[in-house]
mmCIF file of C-alpha atoms in Angstrom:
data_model
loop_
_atom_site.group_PDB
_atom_site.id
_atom_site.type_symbol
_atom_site.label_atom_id
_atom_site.label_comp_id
_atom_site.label_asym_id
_atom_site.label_seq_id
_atom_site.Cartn_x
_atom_site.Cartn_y
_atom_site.Cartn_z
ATOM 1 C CA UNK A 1 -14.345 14.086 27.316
ATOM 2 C CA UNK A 2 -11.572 16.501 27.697
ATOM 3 C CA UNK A 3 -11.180 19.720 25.481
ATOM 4 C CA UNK A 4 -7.965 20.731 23.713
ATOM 5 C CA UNK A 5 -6.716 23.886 22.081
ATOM 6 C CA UNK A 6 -4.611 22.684 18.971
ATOM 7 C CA UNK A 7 -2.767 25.222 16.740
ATOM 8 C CA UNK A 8 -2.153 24.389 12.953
ATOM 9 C CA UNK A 9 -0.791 26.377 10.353
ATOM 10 C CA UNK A 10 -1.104 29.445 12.512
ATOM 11 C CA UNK A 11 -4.874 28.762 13.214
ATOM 12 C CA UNK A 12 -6.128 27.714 16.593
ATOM 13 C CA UNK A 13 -9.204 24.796 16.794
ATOM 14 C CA UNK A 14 -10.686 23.145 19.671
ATOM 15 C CA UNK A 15 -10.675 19.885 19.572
ATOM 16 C CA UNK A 16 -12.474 17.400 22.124
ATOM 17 C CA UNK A 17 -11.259 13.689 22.753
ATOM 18 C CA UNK A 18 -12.954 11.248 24.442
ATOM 19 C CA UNK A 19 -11.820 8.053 25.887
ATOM 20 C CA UNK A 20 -12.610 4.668 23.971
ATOM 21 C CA UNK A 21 -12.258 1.482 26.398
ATOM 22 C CA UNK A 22 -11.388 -1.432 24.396
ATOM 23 C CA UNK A 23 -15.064 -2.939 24.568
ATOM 24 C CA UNK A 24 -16.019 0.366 22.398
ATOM 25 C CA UNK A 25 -13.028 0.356 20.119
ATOM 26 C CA UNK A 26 -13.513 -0.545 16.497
ATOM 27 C CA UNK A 27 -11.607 -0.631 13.540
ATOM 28 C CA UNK A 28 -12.021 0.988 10.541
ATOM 29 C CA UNK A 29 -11.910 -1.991 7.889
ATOM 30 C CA UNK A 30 -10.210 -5.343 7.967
ATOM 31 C CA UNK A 31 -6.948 -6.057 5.502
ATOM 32 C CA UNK A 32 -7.254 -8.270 3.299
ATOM 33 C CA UNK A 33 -4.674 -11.352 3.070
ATOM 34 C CA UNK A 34 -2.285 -10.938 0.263
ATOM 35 C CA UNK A 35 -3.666 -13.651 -2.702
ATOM 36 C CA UNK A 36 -1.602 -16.699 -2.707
ATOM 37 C CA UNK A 37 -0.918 -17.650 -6.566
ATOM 38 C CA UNK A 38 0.871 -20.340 -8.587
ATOM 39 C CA UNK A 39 4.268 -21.627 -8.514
ATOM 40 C CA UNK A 40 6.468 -18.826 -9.145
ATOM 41 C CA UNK A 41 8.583 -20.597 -12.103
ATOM 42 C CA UNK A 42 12.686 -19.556 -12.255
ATOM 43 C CA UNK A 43 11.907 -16.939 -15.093
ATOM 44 C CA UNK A 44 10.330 -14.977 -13.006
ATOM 45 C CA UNK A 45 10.826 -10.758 -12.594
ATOM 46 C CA UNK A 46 10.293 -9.471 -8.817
ATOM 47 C CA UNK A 47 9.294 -5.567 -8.634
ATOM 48 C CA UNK A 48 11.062 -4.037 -5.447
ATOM 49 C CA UNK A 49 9.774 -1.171 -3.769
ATOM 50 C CA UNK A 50 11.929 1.694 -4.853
ATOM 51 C CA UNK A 51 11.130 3.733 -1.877
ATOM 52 C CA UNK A 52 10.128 3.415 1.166
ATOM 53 C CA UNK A 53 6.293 4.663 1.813
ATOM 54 C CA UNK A 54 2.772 3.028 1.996
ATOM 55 C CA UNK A 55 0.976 1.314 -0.746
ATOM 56 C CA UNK A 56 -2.436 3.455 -1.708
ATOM 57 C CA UNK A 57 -3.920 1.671 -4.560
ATOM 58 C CA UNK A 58 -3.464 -1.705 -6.091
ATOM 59 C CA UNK A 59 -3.726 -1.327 -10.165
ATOM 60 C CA UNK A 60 -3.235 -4.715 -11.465
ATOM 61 C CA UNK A 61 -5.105 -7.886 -9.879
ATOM 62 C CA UNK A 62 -3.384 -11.527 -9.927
ATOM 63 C CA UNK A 63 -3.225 -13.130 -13.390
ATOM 64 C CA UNK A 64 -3.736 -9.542 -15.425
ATOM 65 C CA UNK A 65 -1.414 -9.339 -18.414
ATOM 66 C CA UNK A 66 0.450 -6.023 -18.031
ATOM 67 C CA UNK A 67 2.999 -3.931 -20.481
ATOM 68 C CA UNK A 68 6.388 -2.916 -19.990
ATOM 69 C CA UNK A 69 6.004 0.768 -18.192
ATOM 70 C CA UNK A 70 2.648 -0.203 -16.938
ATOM 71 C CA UNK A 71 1.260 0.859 -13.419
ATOM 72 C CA UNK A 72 1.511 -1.885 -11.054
ATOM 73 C CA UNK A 73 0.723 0.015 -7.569
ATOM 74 C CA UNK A 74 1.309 2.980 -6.173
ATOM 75 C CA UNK A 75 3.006 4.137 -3.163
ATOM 76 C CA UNK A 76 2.463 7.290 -1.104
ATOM 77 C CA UNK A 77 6.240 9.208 0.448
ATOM 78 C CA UNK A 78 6.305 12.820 1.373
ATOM 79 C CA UNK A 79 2.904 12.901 0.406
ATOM 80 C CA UNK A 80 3.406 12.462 -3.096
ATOM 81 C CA UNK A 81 1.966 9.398 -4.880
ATOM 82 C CA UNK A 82 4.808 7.355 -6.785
ATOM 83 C CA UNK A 83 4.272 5.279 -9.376
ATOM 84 C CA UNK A 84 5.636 1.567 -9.385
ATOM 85 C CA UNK A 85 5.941 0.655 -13.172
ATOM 86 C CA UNK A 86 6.343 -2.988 -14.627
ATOM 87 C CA UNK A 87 10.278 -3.601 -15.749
ATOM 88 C CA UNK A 88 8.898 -6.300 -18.384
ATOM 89 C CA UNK A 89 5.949 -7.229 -20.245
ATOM 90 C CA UNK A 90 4.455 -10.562 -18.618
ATOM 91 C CA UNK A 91 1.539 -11.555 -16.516
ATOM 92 C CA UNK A 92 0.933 -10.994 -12.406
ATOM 93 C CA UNK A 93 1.715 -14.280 -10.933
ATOM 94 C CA UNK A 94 1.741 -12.828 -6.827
ATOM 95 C CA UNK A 95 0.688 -9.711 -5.576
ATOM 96 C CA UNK A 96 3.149 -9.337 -1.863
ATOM 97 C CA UNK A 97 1.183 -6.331 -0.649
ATOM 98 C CA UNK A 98 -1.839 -4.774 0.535
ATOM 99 C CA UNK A 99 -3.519 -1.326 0.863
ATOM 100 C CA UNK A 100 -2.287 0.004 3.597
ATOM 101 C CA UNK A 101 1.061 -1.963 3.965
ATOM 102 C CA UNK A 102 4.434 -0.149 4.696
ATOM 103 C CA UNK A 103 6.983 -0.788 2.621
ATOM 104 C CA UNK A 104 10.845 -0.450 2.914
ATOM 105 C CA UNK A 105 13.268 -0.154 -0.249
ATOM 106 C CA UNK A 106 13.481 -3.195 -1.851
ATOM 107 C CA UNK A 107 10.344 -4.844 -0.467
ATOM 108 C CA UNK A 108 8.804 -7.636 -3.049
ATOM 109 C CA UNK A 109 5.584 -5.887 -4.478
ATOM 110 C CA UNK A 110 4.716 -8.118 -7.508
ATOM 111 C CA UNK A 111 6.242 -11.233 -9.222
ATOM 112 C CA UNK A 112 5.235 -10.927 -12.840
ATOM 113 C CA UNK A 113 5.840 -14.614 -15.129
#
């Protein structure tokens, strides 16, 4: 283990680190897969990502029946959550993402039928 002297915000904490060989490494939690769904018909409405950030918190679950202006997801930039809102009323026929996932500007996030 080696000892470090870390300064944030002005204050000064010792911190110690100690060395993980792969055979001790672990991870946190798996990701899920994204859920595969039905046939995406042609009258279908894709929700981009309207910024680029990481997804936080799924609100909406395959097959849920959501409102115009409802909260689909949201996604963390700057540190400030962002809400990404349904452009039509319709039902969730593909969720693209996962907790976790980074997403660029115009990333596919939902298909609502």
């Amino acid at each position: 283990m080696k000892i470090y002297k870390v300064k944030v915000n002005g204050k000064l904490y010792e911190v110690e680190l100690e060395a993980v060989s792969e055979n001790n490494a672990s991870i946190a939690s798996e990701a899920k897969a994204p859920v595969a769904a039905a046939p995406i018909s042609g009258n279908s409405t894709v929700v981009p990502a309207p910024i680029t950030g990481k997804v936080v918190a799924l609100k909406v679950n395959v097959g849920d029946s959501v409102k115009k202006g409802q909260c689909l997801l949201l996604i963390e930039a700057m540190k400030l959550e962002n809400e990404v809102v349904s452009p039509v009323d319709g039902k969730v026929v593909a969720i693209k993402v996962n907790v976790g996932a980074s997403v660029n500007t115009k990333d596919e996030l939902v298909i609502l039928g």
